[in-house]
Coordinates of C-alpha atoms in Angstrom, one line a residue:
M217 CA 0.0 0.0 0.0
G218 CA 1.3 3.5 -0.8
I219 CA 1.7 6.2 1.8
N220 CA -0.4 9.3 1.7
E221 CA 2.0 12.3 1.7
T222 CA -0.3 14.2 4.1
S223 CA 0.6 11.6 6.8
W224 CA 4.1 12.9 7.1
D225 CA 5.0 15.1 10.0
A226 CA 8.0 16.5 8.2
E227 CA 9.8 15.9 4.9
Y228 CA 13.5 16.1 4.1
D229 CA 15.7 14.8 1.4
V230 CA 17.9 12.9 3.9
V231 CA 17.1 11.7 7.4
V232 CA 20.2 10.7 9.4
V233 CA 19.8 8.5 12.4
G234 CA 22.7 9.1 14.9
S235 CA 24.7 12.2 15.8
G236 CA 28.2 10.7 15.9
A237 CA 30.9 11.7 13.4
G238 CA 29.6 9.5 10.6
G239 CA 26.0 10.7 10.9
M240 CA 26.9 14.4 11.1
T241 CA 29.4 14.2 8.3
S242 CA 26.7 12.6 6.1
A243 CA 24.2 15.3 6.9
L244 CA 26.6 18.1 6.2
C245 CA 27.8 16.6 2.9
A246 CA 24.2 16.1 1.8
K247 CA 23.4 19.7 2.7
Q248 CA 26.5 21.0 0.9
Q249 CA 25.3 19.1 -2.2
G250 CA 21.9 21.0 -2.1
L251 CA 19.8 18.5 -0.2
S252 CA 17.8 19.1 3.0
A253 CA 18.8 17.0 5.9
I254 CA 18.0 16.3 9.6
V255 CA 19.8 14.4 12.3
V256 CA 17.9 12.5 15.0
D257 CA 19.3 10.8 18.0
K258 CA 17.6 8.9 20.8
D259 CA 19.9 10.2 23.4
K260 CA 19.7 13.5 25.3
L261 CA 23.3 14.3 24.4
F262 CA 24.9 14.4 20.9
G263 CA 28.1 13.0 19.7
G264 CA 27.6 9.3 20.3
T265 CA 30.8 7.3 20.9
S266 CA 32.7 9.7 18.6
A267 CA 32.6 12.3 21.4
V268 CA 34.4 10.0 23.8
S269 CA 36.9 8.7 21.2
G270 CA 40.4 9.8 20.3
G271 CA 38.8 11.5 17.3
G272 CA 41.5 10.0 15.0
I273 CA 40.9 8.9 11.4
W274 CA 43.1 6.5 9.5
I275 CA 43.5 8.0 6.1
P276 CA 46.2 6.5 3.9
N277 CA 47.7 8.8 1.2
N278 CA 46.4 11.9 2.9
H279 CA 47.4 15.4 1.9
D280 CA 49.5 16.0 5.0
I281 CA 51.9 13.1 4.6
A282 CA 54.2 14.8 2.0
R283 CA 54.2 18.0 4.0
N284 CA 55.6 16.1 6.9
G285 CA 58.3 14.4 4.9
G286 CA 56.6 11.1 4.4
S287 CA 55.4 9.2 1.3
D288 CA 52.4 7.0 0.6
S289 CA 50.3 5.8 -2.3
F290 CA 47.0 4.2 -3.0
E291 CA 48.9 1.0 -4.1
E292 CA 50.8 0.7 -0.9
A293 CA 47.7 1.2 1.2
L294 CA 45.8 -1.4 -0.8
T295 CA 48.6 -3.9 -0.5
Y296 CA 48.6 -3.3 3.3
L297 CA 44.8 -3.8 3.6
K298 CA 44.7 -6.9 1.3
H299 CA 47.5 -8.4 3.3
L300 CA 45.7 -7.9 6.6
I301 CA 42.1 -8.4 5.6
G302 CA 42.3 -11.0 2.9
D303 CA 38.9 -12.0 1.5
A304 CA 36.9 -10.7 4.5
T305 CA 36.1 -7.5 2.5
P306 CA 35.8 -7.4 -1.3
V307 CA 38.7 -5.5 -2.9
E308 CA 36.2 -3.1 -4.5
K309 CA 35.1 -1.9 -1.1
L310 CA 38.7 -1.4 0.0
E311 CA 39.4 0.6 -3.1
A312 CA 36.3 2.7 -2.6
Y313 CA 37.5 3.6 0.9
L314 CA 41.1 4.4 -0.1
K315 CA 40.0 6.6 -3.0
A316 CA 37.3 8.5 -1.1
A317 CA 39.0 8.9 2.3
P318 CA 41.6 11.5 1.2
E319 CA 38.9 13.4 -0.7
M320 CA 36.6 13.4 2.4
V321 CA 39.3 14.9 4.6
K322 CA 39.9 17.8 2.1
Y323 CA 36.1 18.3 1.7
I324 CA 35.3 18.6 5.3
A325 CA 38.3 21.0 5.8
A326 CA 37.2 23.2 2.9
H327 CA 33.5 23.3 3.6
F328 CA 33.0 22.7 7.4
D329 CA 36.1 24.2 9.1
L330 CA 37.2 20.7 10.2
P331 CA 40.9 20.5 9.4
Y332 CA 42.9 17.3 10.2
H333 CA 46.6 16.8 10.4
S334 CA 48.8 13.7 10.4
V335 CA 50.1 12.4 13.7
V336 CA 53.6 11.9 12.2
K337 CA 55.0 9.3 14.7
Y338 CA 51.8 7.2 15.1
P339 CA 52.6 3.9 13.3
D340 CA 50.1 1.6 11.6
Y341 CA 49.4 -1.3 14.0
Y342 CA 51.2 -3.7 11.6
S343 CA 53.7 -1.3 10.1
D344 CA 56.1 -4.2 9.3
A345 CA 53.5 -5.8 7.1
P346 CA 53.7 -5.2 3.3
G347 CA 52.5 -1.7 2.6
G348 CA 52.6 -0.7 6.2
K349 CA 53.8 2.7 7.4
A350 CA 55.7 3.8 10.6
G351 CA 53.6 7.0 10.8
W352 CA 51.5 9.6 9.0
R353 CA 48.4 7.7 8.1
S354 CA 46.6 8.4 11.4
M355 CA 45.2 11.9 11.6
E356 CA 43.7 14.0 14.4
P357 CA 41.5 17.2 14.4
F358 CA 42.8 20.6 15.4
E359 CA 41.8 21.7 18.9
L360 CA 38.9 24.1 19.5
D361 CA 37.7 26.6 22.2
A362 CA 34.6 25.1 23.8
A363 CA 33.1 28.6 24.0
Q364 CA 32.4 28.5 20.3
L365 CA 29.7 25.8 20.9
G366 CA 27.7 28.2 23.1
A367 CA 24.8 26.5 24.8
D368 CA 25.4 23.3 22.8
Y369 CA 28.4 22.6 25.0
D370 CA 26.2 21.3 27.7
L371 CA 24.4 19.0 25.2
M372 CA 27.7 17.4 23.9
R373 CA 28.7 14.1 25.5
A374 CA 31.6 14.7 27.8
A375 CA 35.1 13.3 27.1
Y376 CA 36.2 9.8 28.0
P377 CA 38.0 10.3 31.4
G378 CA 40.9 8.2 30.3
T379 CA 41.8 10.6 27.5
M380 CA 42.4 13.5 29.9
L381 CA 44.9 14.3 32.6
M382 CA 43.4 14.0 36.1
G383 CA 40.1 13.2 34.2
R384 CA 39.8 16.9 33.4
I385 CA 42.7 18.4 31.4
S386 CA 42.5 17.8 27.6
M387 CA 45.4 16.6 25.6
N388 CA 45.9 15.7 22.0
Q389 CA 47.6 12.6 20.5
V390 CA 51.0 14.2 20.2
E391 CA 50.9 15.4 23.8
A392 CA 49.6 12.1 25.1
H393 CA 52.5 10.3 23.4
K394 CA 55.1 12.6 24.9
L395 CA 53.5 12.4 28.4
F396 CA 53.0 8.7 28.6
S397 CA 56.2 7.7 27.0
R398 CA 58.0 10.3 29.1
G399 CA 59.6 11.9 26.1
P400 CA 62.0 14.9 26.2
G401 CA 60.2 17.8 27.9
W402 CA 57.3 15.8 29.3
M403 CA 57.4 17.3 32.7
W404 CA 57.5 20.8 31.3
L405 CA 54.6 20.0 29.0
M406 CA 52.5 18.6 31.9
T407 CA 53.3 21.7 34.0
K408 CA 52.1 24.0 31.2
M409 CA 48.9 22.0 30.7
F410 CA 48.1 22.1 34.4
A411 CA 48.8 25.8 34.6
R412 CA 46.6 26.6 31.6
Y413 CA 43.7 24.7 33.0
W414 CA 43.9 25.9 36.6
T415 CA 44.4 29.6 35.6
D416 CA 41.4 29.6 33.4
F417 CA 39.3 31.0 36.2
S418 CA 36.4 32.4 34.2
W419 CA 35.7 29.0 32.5
R420 CA 36.2 26.9 35.6
R421 CA 33.5 29.0 37.3
K422 CA 31.1 27.5 34.8
T423 CA 32.3 23.9 34.7
P424 CA 35.2 21.6 35.7
R425 CA 35.3 20.4 32.1
D426 CA 38.2 21.8 30.0
R427 CA 37.6 24.7 27.7
R428 CA 40.2 23.3 25.3
L429 CA 38.6 20.6 23.2
T430 CA 40.8 18.0 21.6
L431 CA 40.4 14.5 20.2
G432 CA 36.8 13.3 19.7
Q433 CA 35.5 16.4 21.5
A434 CA 37.1 18.7 18.9
L435 CA 35.8 16.5 16.1
V436 CA 32.2 16.4 17.3
A437 CA 32.1 20.1 18.3
R438 CA 33.4 21.2 14.9
L439 CA 30.8 19.1 13.2
R440 CA 28.0 20.5 15.4
I441 CA 29.1 24.1 14.7
A442 CA 29.1 23.4 11.0
M443 CA 25.6 21.9 11.2
K444 CA 24.3 25.1 13.0
K445 CA 25.9 27.2 10.3
A446 CA 24.2 25.1 7.6
S447 CA 20.8 25.2 9.5
I448 CA 20.6 21.4 9.7
P449 CA 18.2 20.5 12.5
L450 CA 19.4 18.2 15.3
Q451 CA 16.7 16.5 17.3
L452 CA 17.7 14.8 20.5
E453 CA 15.6 12.4 22.5
T454 CA 14.2 11.4 19.2
G455 CA 14.7 7.7 18.7
M456 CA 14.0 5.7 15.5
E457 CA 11.3 3.2 16.1
S458 CA 11.2 1.7 12.6
L459 CA 11.9 2.3 8.9
I460 CA 9.0 3.0 6.5
E461 CA 9.1 1.0 3.3
E462 CA 7.0 1.5 0.2
N463 CA 7.2 -0.8 -2.8
G464 CA 10.5 -2.2 -1.7
K465 CA 12.1 1.3 -1.1
V466 CA 12.8 3.0 2.2
V467 CA 11.0 6.3 2.2
G468 CA 11.1 7.5 5.8
V469 CA 11.3 6.7 9.5
V470 CA 9.0 6.5 12.5
V471 CA 10.6 8.2 15.5
N472 CA 9.6 8.6 19.1
Q473 CA 10.3 12.1 20.3
R474 CA 9.8 12.3 24.0
G475 CA 6.7 10.1 23.8
R476 CA 5.3 11.5 20.5
R477 CA 5.4 9.3 17.5
L478 CA 6.3 11.2 14.3
R479 CA 6.8 10.2 10.7
Y480 CA 9.6 11.8 8.8
R481 CA 9.8 11.4 5.0
A482 CA 13.2 10.9 3.4
R483 CA 13.0 11.7 -0.3
R484 CA 16.5 10.6 -1.2
G485 CA 17.4 8.3 1.6
V486 CA 17.8 7.3 5.3
M487 CA 21.3 7.1 6.6
L488 CA 21.7 4.8 9.6
A489 CA 24.7 5.9 11.7
C490 CA 23.5 4.9 15.1
G491 CA 26.3 2.7 16.3
G492 CA 26.7 -1.0 17.0
F493 CA 25.3 -3.3 19.8
E494 CA 27.9 -3.2 22.5
S495 CA 25.4 -2.3 25.2
N496 CA 22.8 -4.9 24.2
Q497 CA 23.5 -8.0 26.3
Q498 CA 21.1 -10.2 24.4
M499 CA 22.8 -9.4 21.1
R500 CA 26.2 -9.9 22.7
E501 CA 25.1 -13.3 24.0
Q502 CA 23.7 -14.2 20.5
Y503 CA 26.6 -13.1 18.4
L504 CA 29.9 -12.6 20.3
P505 CA 32.4 -15.1 21.8
H506 CA 31.7 -16.1 25.4
P507 CA 32.2 -14.9 28.1
T508 CA 30.8 -11.5 27.1
S509 CA 29.2 -8.6 29.0
S510 CA 27.9 -5.2 28.2
A511 CA 29.4 -4.1 31.5
W512 CA 32.9 -4.6 30.0
T513 CA 32.6 -2.1 27.1
A514 CA 34.5 1.2 27.2
A515 CA 31.7 2.8 25.1
P516 CA 29.0 4.8 26.8
P517 CA 25.8 2.7 27.4
I518 CA 23.9 4.1 24.4
N519 CA 24.2 1.6 21.5
H520 CA 21.8 -1.3 21.4
G521 CA 21.8 -2.3 17.8
D522 CA 18.7 -0.3 16.8
G523 CA 19.8 0.4 13.2
I524 CA 21.0 -3.2 12.7
R525 CA 17.7 -4.6 13.9
A526 CA 15.7 -2.1 11.8
G527 CA 17.6 -3.2 8.7
Q528 CA 17.2 -6.9 9.6
K529 CA 13.4 -6.4 9.5
L530 CA 13.7 -5.4 5.9
G531 CA 15.8 -8.4 5.0
A532 CA 19.2 -6.8 5.2
A533 CA 22.3 -9.0 5.2
L534 CA 24.6 -9.1 8.3
K535 CA 28.3 -9.8 8.5
H536 CA 31.1 -9.8 11.1
M537 CA 28.6 -10.1 13.9
G538 CA 31.1 -12.1 16.1
L539 CA 33.7 -9.3 16.0
V540 CA 34.4 -6.3 18.1
W541 CA 36.8 -3.4 18.2
G542 CA 38.4 -5.2 21.1
S543 CA 40.5 -4.0 23.9
P544 CA 41.1 -5.0 27.5
T545 CA 39.2 -2.8 30.0
V546 CA 39.2 -2.2 33.7
K547 CA 36.4 -1.2 36.0
K548 CA 36.7 2.1 37.9
P549 CA 34.1 2.6 40.6
G550 CA 31.7 5.5 39.9
V551 CA 32.4 5.5 36.1
S552 CA 29.5 4.2 33.9
Q553 CA 31.8 2.7 31.3
Q554 CA 35.0 0.8 31.7
I555 CA 38.4 2.2 31.0
T556 CA 40.4 1.0 28.1
L557 CA 44.1 0.2 28.6
F558 CA 45.6 1.7 25.4
V559 CA 48.9 3.0 26.9
E560 CA 49.8 1.1 30.1
R561 CA 50.5 -2.4 28.6
G562 CA 53.5 -1.2 26.7
M563 CA 55.3 0.3 29.7
P564 CA 58.2 -1.7 31.1
G565 CA 57.7 -3.7 34.3
C566 CA 54.4 -5.4 33.8
V567 CA 53.1 -8.8 32.7
A568 CA 49.7 -10.1 31.7
I569 CA 48.8 -13.5 33.1
N570 CA 45.9 -15.9 32.9
Q571 CA 44.2 -17.5 35.9
E572 CA 46.9 -20.2 35.8
G573 CA 49.6 -17.6 36.5
R574 CA 51.1 -18.0 33.0
R575 CA 51.8 -15.3 30.4
F576 CA 49.8 -15.7 27.1
V577 CA 50.4 -12.5 25.1
N578 CA 52.7 -9.6 24.1
E579 CA 51.4 -7.0 26.5
A580 CA 52.2 -4.1 24.2
A581 CA 50.4 -5.6 21.2
A582 CA 47.7 -3.5 19.5
Y583 CA 44.7 -3.7 21.7
P584 CA 42.5 -5.8 19.4
D585 CA 45.3 -8.4 19.2
F586 CA 45.5 -8.4 23.0
L587 CA 41.8 -9.2 23.1
D588 CA 42.1 -11.9 20.5
A589 CA 44.8 -13.5 22.6
M590 CA 42.6 -13.5 25.7
Y591 CA 39.9 -15.4 23.9
A592 CA 42.3 -17.8 22.2
D593 CA 43.8 -18.6 25.6
Q594 CA 40.4 -18.9 27.1
A595 CA 39.5 -21.5 24.4
R596 CA 42.6 -23.5 25.4
G597 CA 41.0 -23.8 28.9
N598 CA 43.4 -21.3 30.6
H599 CA 40.8 -18.8 31.9
A600 CA 42.2 -15.7 30.4
A601 CA 39.0 -13.8 30.1
P602 CA 39.3 -12.0 32.5
C603 CA 43.1 -11.9 33.0
W604 CA 45.4 -10.0 35.3
L605 CA 48.1 -7.3 34.7
V606 CA 50.8 -7.7 37.4
F607 CA 53.4 -4.9 38.1
D608 CA 55.7 -3.8 40.9
A609 CA 56.3 -0.7 43.0
T610 CA 58.5 0.9 40.4
F611 CA 55.9 0.6 37.7
R612 CA 53.2 1.9 40.1
Y613 CA 55.3 5.0 40.9
K614 CA 56.2 5.9 37.3
Y615 CA 53.3 4.9 35.1
P616 CA 49.5 5.2 34.9
M617 CA 47.2 2.2 35.3
G618 CA 43.8 3.1 33.9
I619 CA 42.1 3.4 37.3
F620 CA 44.8 5.6 38.8
L621 CA 47.6 8.0 37.9
P622 CA 51.3 7.2 38.5
G623 CA 52.1 6.9 42.2
Q624 CA 54.3 10.0 42.1
I625 CA 51.1 12.0 41.4
E626 CA 48.4 9.7 43.0
P627 CA 49.9 7.4 45.7
D628 CA 48.0 4.6 47.2
S629 CA 47.3 6.8 50.2
K630 CA 45.2 9.0 48.0
L631 CA 43.0 6.1 46.7
P632 CA 39.7 5.1 48.3
K633 CA 40.5 2.6 51.1
D634 CA 37.8 0.3 49.9
W635 CA 39.5 -0.1 46.5
L636 CA 42.3 -2.2 48.0
D637 CA 41.8 -5.9 47.2
K638 CA 38.6 -5.1 45.3
V639 CA 39.6 -2.7 42.5
Y640 CA 43.4 -3.3 42.7
Y641 CA 45.3 -5.9 44.7
R642 CA 48.6 -5.4 46.5
A643 CA 50.9 -7.6 48.5
D644 CA 54.5 -7.5 49.8
S645 CA 55.4 -10.7 47.9
L646 CA 54.5 -12.4 44.7
T647 CA 53.3 -15.4 46.7
G648 CA 51.0 -13.1 48.7
L649 CA 49.7 -11.5 45.6
A650 CA 49.0 -14.9 43.9
A651 CA 46.9 -15.9 46.9
K652 CA 44.9 -12.7 46.8
I653 CA 44.0 -13.0 43.0
G654 CA 43.7 -16.8 43.1
V655 CA 46.5 -17.8 40.7
D656 CA 49.1 -20.5 41.1
A657 CA 52.0 -18.9 43.0
G658 CA 54.6 -21.2 41.5
E659 CA 53.6 -20.4 37.9
L660 CA 53.5 -16.7 38.7
A661 CA 57.0 -16.8 40.1
K662 CA 58.2 -18.6 36.9
T663 CA 56.5 -16.0 34.7
V664 CA 58.0 -13.1 36.6
A665 CA 61.4 -14.7 36.6
A666 CA 61.3 -15.1 32.8
M667 CA 60.1 -11.5 32.3
N668 CA 63.1 -10.3 34.4
Q669 CA 65.5 -12.2 32.2
Y670 CA 63.9 -10.7 29.1
A671 CA 64.2 -7.2 30.7
A672 CA 68.0 -7.8 31.3
S673 CA 68.7 -9.1 27.8
G674 CA 66.2 -6.8 26.0
V675 CA 64.8 -9.7 24.1
D676 CA 61.4 -11.2 24.8
S677 CA 61.9 -14.7 23.3
Q678 CA 58.4 -15.7 24.1
F679 CA 56.2 -13.0 22.5
G680 CA 58.5 -10.4 21.2
K681 CA 57.4 -7.5 23.3
G682 CA 59.1 -4.3 22.1
N683 CA 59.9 -5.6 18.6
T684 CA 57.5 -3.4 16.6
P685 CA 57.0 0.3 16.3
I686 CA 53.4 0.1 17.7
D687 CA 54.8 -1.8 20.8
R688 CA 57.3 1.0 21.4
Y689 CA 55.0 3.9 20.7
Y690 CA 53.8 3.9 24.3
S691 CA 56.9 2.8 26.2
D692 CA 59.7 4.4 28.2
P693 CA 62.6 5.6 26.1
S694 CA 64.7 5.9 29.2
V695 CA 64.6 2.2 29.8
K696 CA 67.3 0.1 28.1
P697 CA 68.0 -2.1 26.2
N698 CA 64.2 -2.6 25.5
T699 CA 61.9 0.3 26.2
C700 CA 59.0 -2.1 26.7
L701 CA 60.7 -4.4 29.2
G702 CA 61.6 -3.7 32.8
P703 CA 62.1 -5.9 35.9
I704 CA 59.2 -6.8 38.1
A705 CA 61.2 -6.9 41.3
K706 CA 60.4 -4.1 43.8
A707 CA 57.8 -4.8 46.5
P708 CA 54.9 -4.2 47.0
F709 CA 53.5 -6.0 44.0
Y710 CA 50.2 -5.1 42.3
A711 CA 47.5 -6.7 40.1
V712 CA 44.6 -5.3 38.2
K713 CA 41.9 -7.4 36.6
L714 CA 41.5 -6.9 32.8
D715 CA 38.1 -7.7 31.3
A716 CA 37.6 -8.8 27.6
G717 CA 36.2 -5.4 26.7
D718 CA 35.8 -3.3 23.5
I719 CA 35.2 0.2 22.2
G720 CA 32.4 -1.0 20.0
T721 CA 31.2 -3.9 17.9
K722 CA 32.2 -4.5 14.3
G723 CA 29.3 -6.5 13.0
G724 CA 26.3 -5.0 11.2
L725 CA 24.5 -4.3 8.0
V726 CA 26.2 -5.3 4.8
T727 CA 26.7 -2.2 2.5
D728 CA 28.1 -1.7 -1.0
V729 CA 30.6 0.8 -2.4
H730 CA 28.0 3.6 -2.2
A731 CA 27.1 2.9 1.4
R732 CA 23.8 1.4 0.4
V733 CA 22.4 -1.5 2.5
L734 CA 22.1 -4.8 0.8
R735 CA 19.6 -7.6 1.2
E736 CA 20.7 -11.2 1.8
D737 CA 20.5 -11.9 -1.9
G738 CA 22.9 -9.1 -2.6
H739 CA 20.4 -6.6 -4.0
V740 CA 20.2 -3.1 -2.8
I741 CA 17.5 -1.9 -0.4
E742 CA 16.7 1.3 -2.2
G743 CA 16.7 4.4 -0.1
L744 CA 18.6 2.8 2.8
Y745 CA 22.2 3.8 3.6
A746 CA 24.4 3.0 6.6
T747 CA 27.8 3.8 8.0
G748 CA 30.0 3.4 11.1
N749 CA 29.4 0.6 13.5
T750 CA 25.9 0.1 12.2
T751 CA 27.6 -1.7 9.3
A752 CA 29.8 -4.6 8.8
A753 CA 33.3 -3.1 9.3
V754 CA 35.2 -2.6 6.0
M755 CA 38.3 -3.5 8.0
G756 CA 37.0 -7.0 8.7
P757 CA 38.7 -8.8 11.5
K758 CA 41.7 -6.4 11.6
Y759 CA 42.4 -2.9 13.0
P760 CA 45.0 -1.4 10.5
G761 CA 45.8 1.7 12.5
A762 CA 44.5 4.4 14.9
G763 CA 41.3 5.9 13.5
A764 CA 40.3 2.8 11.4
T765 CA 36.9 3.1 13.1
L766 CA 36.1 6.7 12.6
G767 CA 37.9 7.0 9.2
P768 CA 35.5 4.6 7.4
A769 CA 32.5 6.0 9.4
M770 CA 33.1 9.5 8.1
T771 CA 34.2 8.4 4.6
F772 CA 31.2 6.2 3.9
G773 CA 29.0 8.9 5.4
Y774 CA 30.5 11.2 2.8
I775 CA 30.2 8.6 0.0
G776 CA 26.5 7.9 0.9
A777 CA 25.6 11.6 0.9
M778 CA 27.2 12.1 -2.5
H779 CA 25.4 9.1 -3.9
M780 CA 22.1 10.4 -2.5
A781 CA 22.7 13.8 -4.1
N782 CA 23.1 12.1 -7.5
A783 CA 20.5 9.4 -6.9
A784 CA 18.1 10.8 -9.5
V785 CA 20.5 9.9 -12.3
D786 CA 22.1 6.8 -10.7
V787 CA 21.6 3.5 -12.5
K788 CA 21.5 0.8 -9.8
P789 CA 23.3 -2.5 -10.7
A790 CA 21.2 -5.6 -10.3
V791 CA 23.6 -6.9 -7.6
A792 CA 26.0 -4.5 -5.8
V793 CA 29.4 -5.3 -4.4
A794 CA 29.0 -6.1 -0.7
A795 CA 31.2 -5.3 2.3

């Protein structure tokens, strides 16, 4: 049955569901191409998981590489992705990303005042693989004064505490690298950052949050400012209930806006950019490896697979549903989401052990590889999900550990007393620590003895910690001969439990090279587009480099918007190339 146009509460060319980076980029690009657009989000805050992210985008062959003395090419990047991903993603989809991503970065800088620059020293996660690079491909946004957001500042999701000094003071990727790796001038940098924050009296009278926006905060804020300039409506507390289909084509959405059901027409298309399903325990149980828990995610508790399930009802194909953007996480009391250990594992003087007391992974490995190792060891019956990170008093004094700052800044005496032997564990001997965390004391002693030998020689003969650029990116250059390896010898000894967490899920709707959603038979669902974690990740089972989540989300948001703008003249193939 057709739909009477008078039944619509509002009409737009493009309706975007989700106010993260992918969704807002799509809306802005559609508007720049002459289409009307609206962004709806079920939450009371905008920004989605993008707002709490590092804000980085992985863009091979970007415009900033040559300026920084590097080199890259489409061919090298394609070689790298094909080597990592294999047949998990059709080559046509990889090519579409690699061609459009550099264009997208230039486009958003030129039209929306959203410039990005290369993080020169940030290596690909597998930089030693064919086509890999030891820097340049990961990019981050320029910082922004929060005052430019005006009243919308209070409506933007606050930064992830782990990305800020003391949970308050903003830092960018370059600063974080210098601080956590204790690079030259790190103490002076930290002093300047503290001084800037604490002397900003006028702003701190308004809020403890930092005026200086970096990382995902800068990204989301710049996108929101651009939307306001372009007069694109943003409706919060407006959740999608269902898609409206007519004669096999998606023509609109039903939303619930604070209890009111509204019908919005989408003349050119609906873009689903509303995240994955990391906060949906039922879907986690159905699709992800066990054990799994929504409590372990580092993402805010906002994504429940709404877009994925809406597409499923129309016969959309799904892929990669058993995969996540994985990372070990730790629980900090009073924080709604868990904290991801991006940095700490690469520092010298720690070891990850399973419940048997044995080591099972290169601690400094890229965070998705660490999670894969947890589940692989779990499958061998060694109870590695959760596992433990063990370290000594030297490590505690010098380095952060997710739930607390280095002991020289935040000693044990400053921590809540009820955290001891609940949030973190401490003992005067390894035997005492093993008893507290329930692992075999003999095996723990052997593991630590081996790590101490590796630290002395500089060679980890078991897992190769410190062998790759990504291992060494967050390490301590003052420690020799291996900046990732240090002895675990000085009492007291500590342990923190690591859960098998994530920063989002990878599985979702299968899309083609134009970001159109495909049915299980490979045919396009006309009028339906998707990007970001609502879709099956173009990166498949791998994580090529920092920003390989947001880069595709924004790029395919851009691709989809451009396709919708030209939809009137587009000739749809019978069967499109799937992700």
